[in-house]
Coordinates of C-alpha atoms in Angstrom, one line a residue:
Chain R
A1 CA 75.1 83.4 106.8
Q2 CA 78.8 82.9 106.0
S3 CA 81.0 80.2 107.6
V4 CA 84.5 79.0 107.4
T5 CA 86.0 75.6 108.0
Q6 CA 89.6 74.7 108.6
P7 CA 89.6 70.9 108.6
D8 CA 93.1 70.6 110.2
I9 CA 93.3 71.6 113.9
H10 CA 97.0 70.7 114.1
I11 CA 99.7 70.3 111.4
T12 CA 103.3 69.4 112.0
V13 CA 105.9 69.8 109.2
S14 CA 109.6 69.6 109.1
E15 CA 111.6 72.8 108.6
G16 CA 112.2 73.3 104.9
A17 CA 109.3 71.2 103.9
S18 CA 106.3 72.6 101.9
L19 CA 103.1 73.6 103.6
E20 CA 99.4 73.7 102.7
L21 CA 96.7 74.8 105.1
R22 CA 93.2 74.1 104.0
C23 CA 90.3 76.5 104.2
N24 CA 86.7 76.0 102.9
Y25 CA 84.1 78.7 103.1
S26 CA 80.4 79.1 102.6
Y27 CA 79.1 82.5 101.4
G28 CA 76.3 83.4 99.0
A29 CA 78.1 86.0 97.0
T30 CA 81.6 86.7 95.9
P31 CA 83.7 86.3 99.0
Y32 CA 86.4 88.5 100.4
L33 CA 88.9 86.0 101.9
F34 CA 91.7 86.5 104.4
W35 CA 94.5 84.6 106.1
Y36 CA 95.7 85.9 109.4
V37 CA 98.5 84.5 111.6
Q38 CA 98.7 84.6 115.4
S39 CA 102.0 84.0 117.2
P40 CA 101.8 82.8 120.8
G41 CA 100.7 85.7 123.0
Q42 CA 100.3 88.0 120.1
G43 CA 97.6 89.6 118.0
L44 CA 96.5 88.8 114.5
Q45 CA 98.6 89.8 111.6
L46 CA 97.3 89.8 108.0
L47 CA 99.2 87.4 105.7
L48 CA 97.2 88.0 102.5
K49 CA 93.7 88.6 101.2
Y50 CA 91.6 87.9 98.1
F51 CA 89.3 90.7 97.0
S52 CA 88.9 90.1 93.2
G53 CA 91.0 89.5 90.1
D54 CA 93.9 87.0 90.1
T55 CA 93.0 83.9 92.0
L56 CA 96.6 83.3 93.2
V57 CA 97.4 85.8 95.8
Q58 CA 100.9 86.6 97.2
G59 CA 101.3 87.6 100.8
I60 CA 104.0 88.4 103.3
K61 CA 106.6 86.0 104.6
G62 CA 106.6 84.0 101.4
F63 CA 103.0 82.8 101.7
E64 CA 100.5 82.5 98.9
A65 CA 96.9 81.3 98.6
E66 CA 94.7 80.2 95.8
F67 CA 91.0 81.0 95.5
K68 CA 89.1 78.2 93.9
R69 CA 85.4 79.1 93.5
S70 CA 84.4 75.7 92.3
Q71 CA 85.7 74.1 95.4
S72 CA 84.8 77.0 97.8
S73 CA 88.4 76.9 99.0
F74 CA 91.2 79.3 99.8
N75 CA 94.2 77.2 100.8
L76 CA 97.3 78.8 102.1
R77 CA 100.7 77.5 100.9
K78 CA 104.4 78.1 101.5
P79 CA 107.1 76.2 99.6
S80 CA 109.6 76.0 102.4
V81 CA 108.6 76.4 106.1
H82 CA 110.9 78.1 108.6
W83 CA 110.8 77.5 112.4
S84 CA 109.5 81.0 112.9
D85 CA 106.4 80.1 111.0
A86 CA 105.1 78.0 114.0
A87 CA 101.9 79.8 115.0
E88 CA 98.1 79.6 114.7
Y89 CA 96.7 80.4 111.3
F90 CA 93.2 81.7 110.7
C91 CA 91.2 81.8 107.5
A92 CA 88.3 84.3 107.4
V93 CA 85.6 85.5 105.1
G94 CA 84.4 89.0 105.0
A95 CA 80.7 90.0 104.6
D96 CA 79.5 93.1 102.9
A97 CA 77.4 94.3 105.8
G98 CA 79.7 96.0 108.2
N99 CA 82.8 94.4 106.7
M100 CA 82.5 91.8 109.4
L101 CA 84.9 88.9 109.4
T102 CA 83.8 85.3 110.2
F103 CA 86.8 83.2 111.2
G104 CA 87.5 79.5 110.9
G105 CA 88.6 77.6 113.9
G106 CA 92.3 78.0 113.2
T107 CA 95.1 75.5 112.4
R108 CA 98.0 75.3 114.7
L109 CA 101.3 74.8 112.8
M110 CA 104.2 73.2 114.5
V111 CA 107.6 73.0 112.8
K112 CA 110.1 70.2 113.5
P113 CA 113.8 70.9 113.3
Chain P
D1 CA 103.7 103.6 116.4
T2 CA 101.2 100.9 117.3
A3 CA 98.2 101.2 114.9
V4 CA 95.6 99.6 117.1
S5 CA 96.4 99.7 120.8
Q6 CA 94.4 98.2 123.6
T7 CA 94.9 98.4 127.4
P8 CA 95.3 96.5 129.6
K9 CA 97.1 93.6 128.0
Y10 CA 96.5 91.4 131.0
L11 CA 93.7 91.6 133.5
V12 CA 92.9 89.2 136.4
T13 CA 89.8 90.0 138.4
Q14 CA 87.3 88.4 140.6
M15 CA 83.8 87.3 139.7
G16 CA 81.2 90.0 140.1
N17 CA 83.6 92.9 139.4
D18 CA 83.2 95.5 136.7
K19 CA 86.1 96.1 134.3
S20 CA 86.9 98.1 131.2
I21 CA 89.2 97.5 128.2
K22 CA 90.2 100.5 126.2
C23 CA 91.1 100.6 122.5
E24 CA 92.5 103.3 120.3
Q25 CA 93.5 103.4 116.6
N26 CA 95.6 105.9 114.9
L27 CA 94.9 104.8 111.4
G28 CA 92.1 107.3 110.7
H29 CA 89.7 104.4 110.2
D30 CA 85.9 104.9 110.6
T31 CA 85.0 101.4 111.7
M32 CA 86.1 99.6 114.9
Y33 CA 85.3 96.2 116.3
W34 CA 85.5 94.0 119.4
Y35 CA 86.2 90.3 118.9
K36 CA 86.3 87.6 121.5
Q37 CA 88.7 84.6 121.4
D38 CA 87.7 81.8 123.7
S39 CA 89.9 79.1 125.2
K40 CA 89.7 77.0 122.1
K41 CA 91.0 79.9 120.0
F42 CA 87.7 80.4 118.3
L43 CA 87.3 84.1 117.2
K44 CA 83.8 85.7 117.1
I45 CA 82.7 89.2 116.5
M46 CA 81.0 91.0 119.4
F47 CA 80.4 94.5 118.2
S48 CA 81.1 96.8 115.3
Y49 CA 80.9 100.6 115.3
N50 CA 81.0 102.9 112.2
N51 CA 81.6 106.6 112.9
K52 CA 80.6 106.1 116.5
E53 CA 77.4 104.4 115.6
L54 CA 76.7 100.7 116.6
I55 CA 76.1 98.7 113.4
I56 CA 76.7 95.1 114.5
N57 CA 75.7 93.7 117.9
E58 CA 76.0 89.9 117.9
T59 CA 74.4 87.9 120.6
V60 CA 76.3 89.2 123.6
P61 CA 75.0 89.5 127.2
N62 CA 73.8 92.9 128.3
R63 CA 76.6 93.0 130.8
F64 CA 78.9 93.9 127.9
S65 CA 78.6 97.5 126.8
P66 CA 80.7 99.1 124.2
K67 CA 81.2 102.9 124.1
S68 CA 82.7 104.9 121.3
P69 CA 83.5 108.5 122.4
D70 CA 85.0 109.3 118.9
K71 CA 86.0 107.5 115.8
A72 CA 89.4 106.6 117.1
H73 CA 88.3 105.0 120.3
L74 CA 86.1 102.0 121.2
N75 CA 86.0 100.9 124.8
L76 CA 84.5 97.7 126.2
H77 CA 82.9 97.8 129.6
I78 CA 81.9 94.5 131.3
N79 CA 79.6 94.4 134.3
S80 CA 79.3 91.6 136.9
L81 CA 82.1 89.5 135.4
E82 CA 81.5 85.7 135.2
L83 CA 84.0 82.9 134.9
G84 CA 82.9 82.3 131.3
D85 CA 84.0 85.8 130.4
S86 CA 87.6 84.7 130.6
A87 CA 89.0 85.1 127.1
V88 CA 91.2 87.2 124.9
Y89 CA 89.4 90.3 123.6
F90 CA 90.7 91.8 120.4
C91 CA 90.0 95.3 119.2
A92 CA 90.2 95.9 115.5
S93 CA 89.7 98.7 113.0
T94 CA 89.2 99.3 109.2
Q95 CA 88.1 101.8 106.7
G96 CA 84.6 100.5 106.5
R97 CA 84.2 99.1 103.1
A98 CA 83.9 95.4 102.4
G99 CA 87.2 93.7 101.6
N100 CA 89.4 96.3 103.2
T101 CA 92.0 95.0 105.6
I102 CA 91.0 94.8 109.2
Y103 CA 93.8 95.6 111.6
F104 CA 93.9 93.9 115.0
G105 CA 95.3 95.0 118.3
E106 CA 97.5 92.7 120.4
G107 CA 94.6 91.5 122.5
S108 CA 93.6 91.8 126.2
W109 CA 93.9 88.6 128.2
L110 CA 91.0 88.6 130.7
T111 CA 91.0 86.0 133.5
V112 CA 88.1 85.9 135.9
V113 CA 88.7 84.0 139.1

């Protein structure tokens, strides 16, 4: 069975600073990997996904993520964080059967002015 | 137009009551899901339907019964509500092939008192 670990429950960064959110997965085959963002009181919005091909994936809102098979990781990065990026971020792995997503526990990002 | 819409957004009800949450998607997708987000923000799949057929049923109490009258709708009925059912319930949909983006609704906040 697949699993996802997001080691950091909370992260605080200053506005304008760079950001990296960690994600490690466990899955027996080639994974489909996703990052979603959830703003307070809102649903989940897809930031980006890795399906195949180029291991550096560009997403919306200036985010990118890099798939590293050797490290079983799919870390999310942004070079300069904006106050509006404060939210909960979820990494997920998709399974072939039923295209079901297994989520990590989430990382709450806080942005200091 | 909202792609995946669910109603109600907020629901406060007493223990023992029966309630339903409705979900509709206008994306033409063939696969729909219900996910549960608990108080610790952990997201877990409950059910998945493909072309109105149940394909994933995780370990969920029998009090939860999904119903899909057509491909565009997946409703969740909950009998004999318990305090532990308090959570955010997300409906989602996709075109059912592994790796395709799964689109989420804005969530239904259920509080059982």
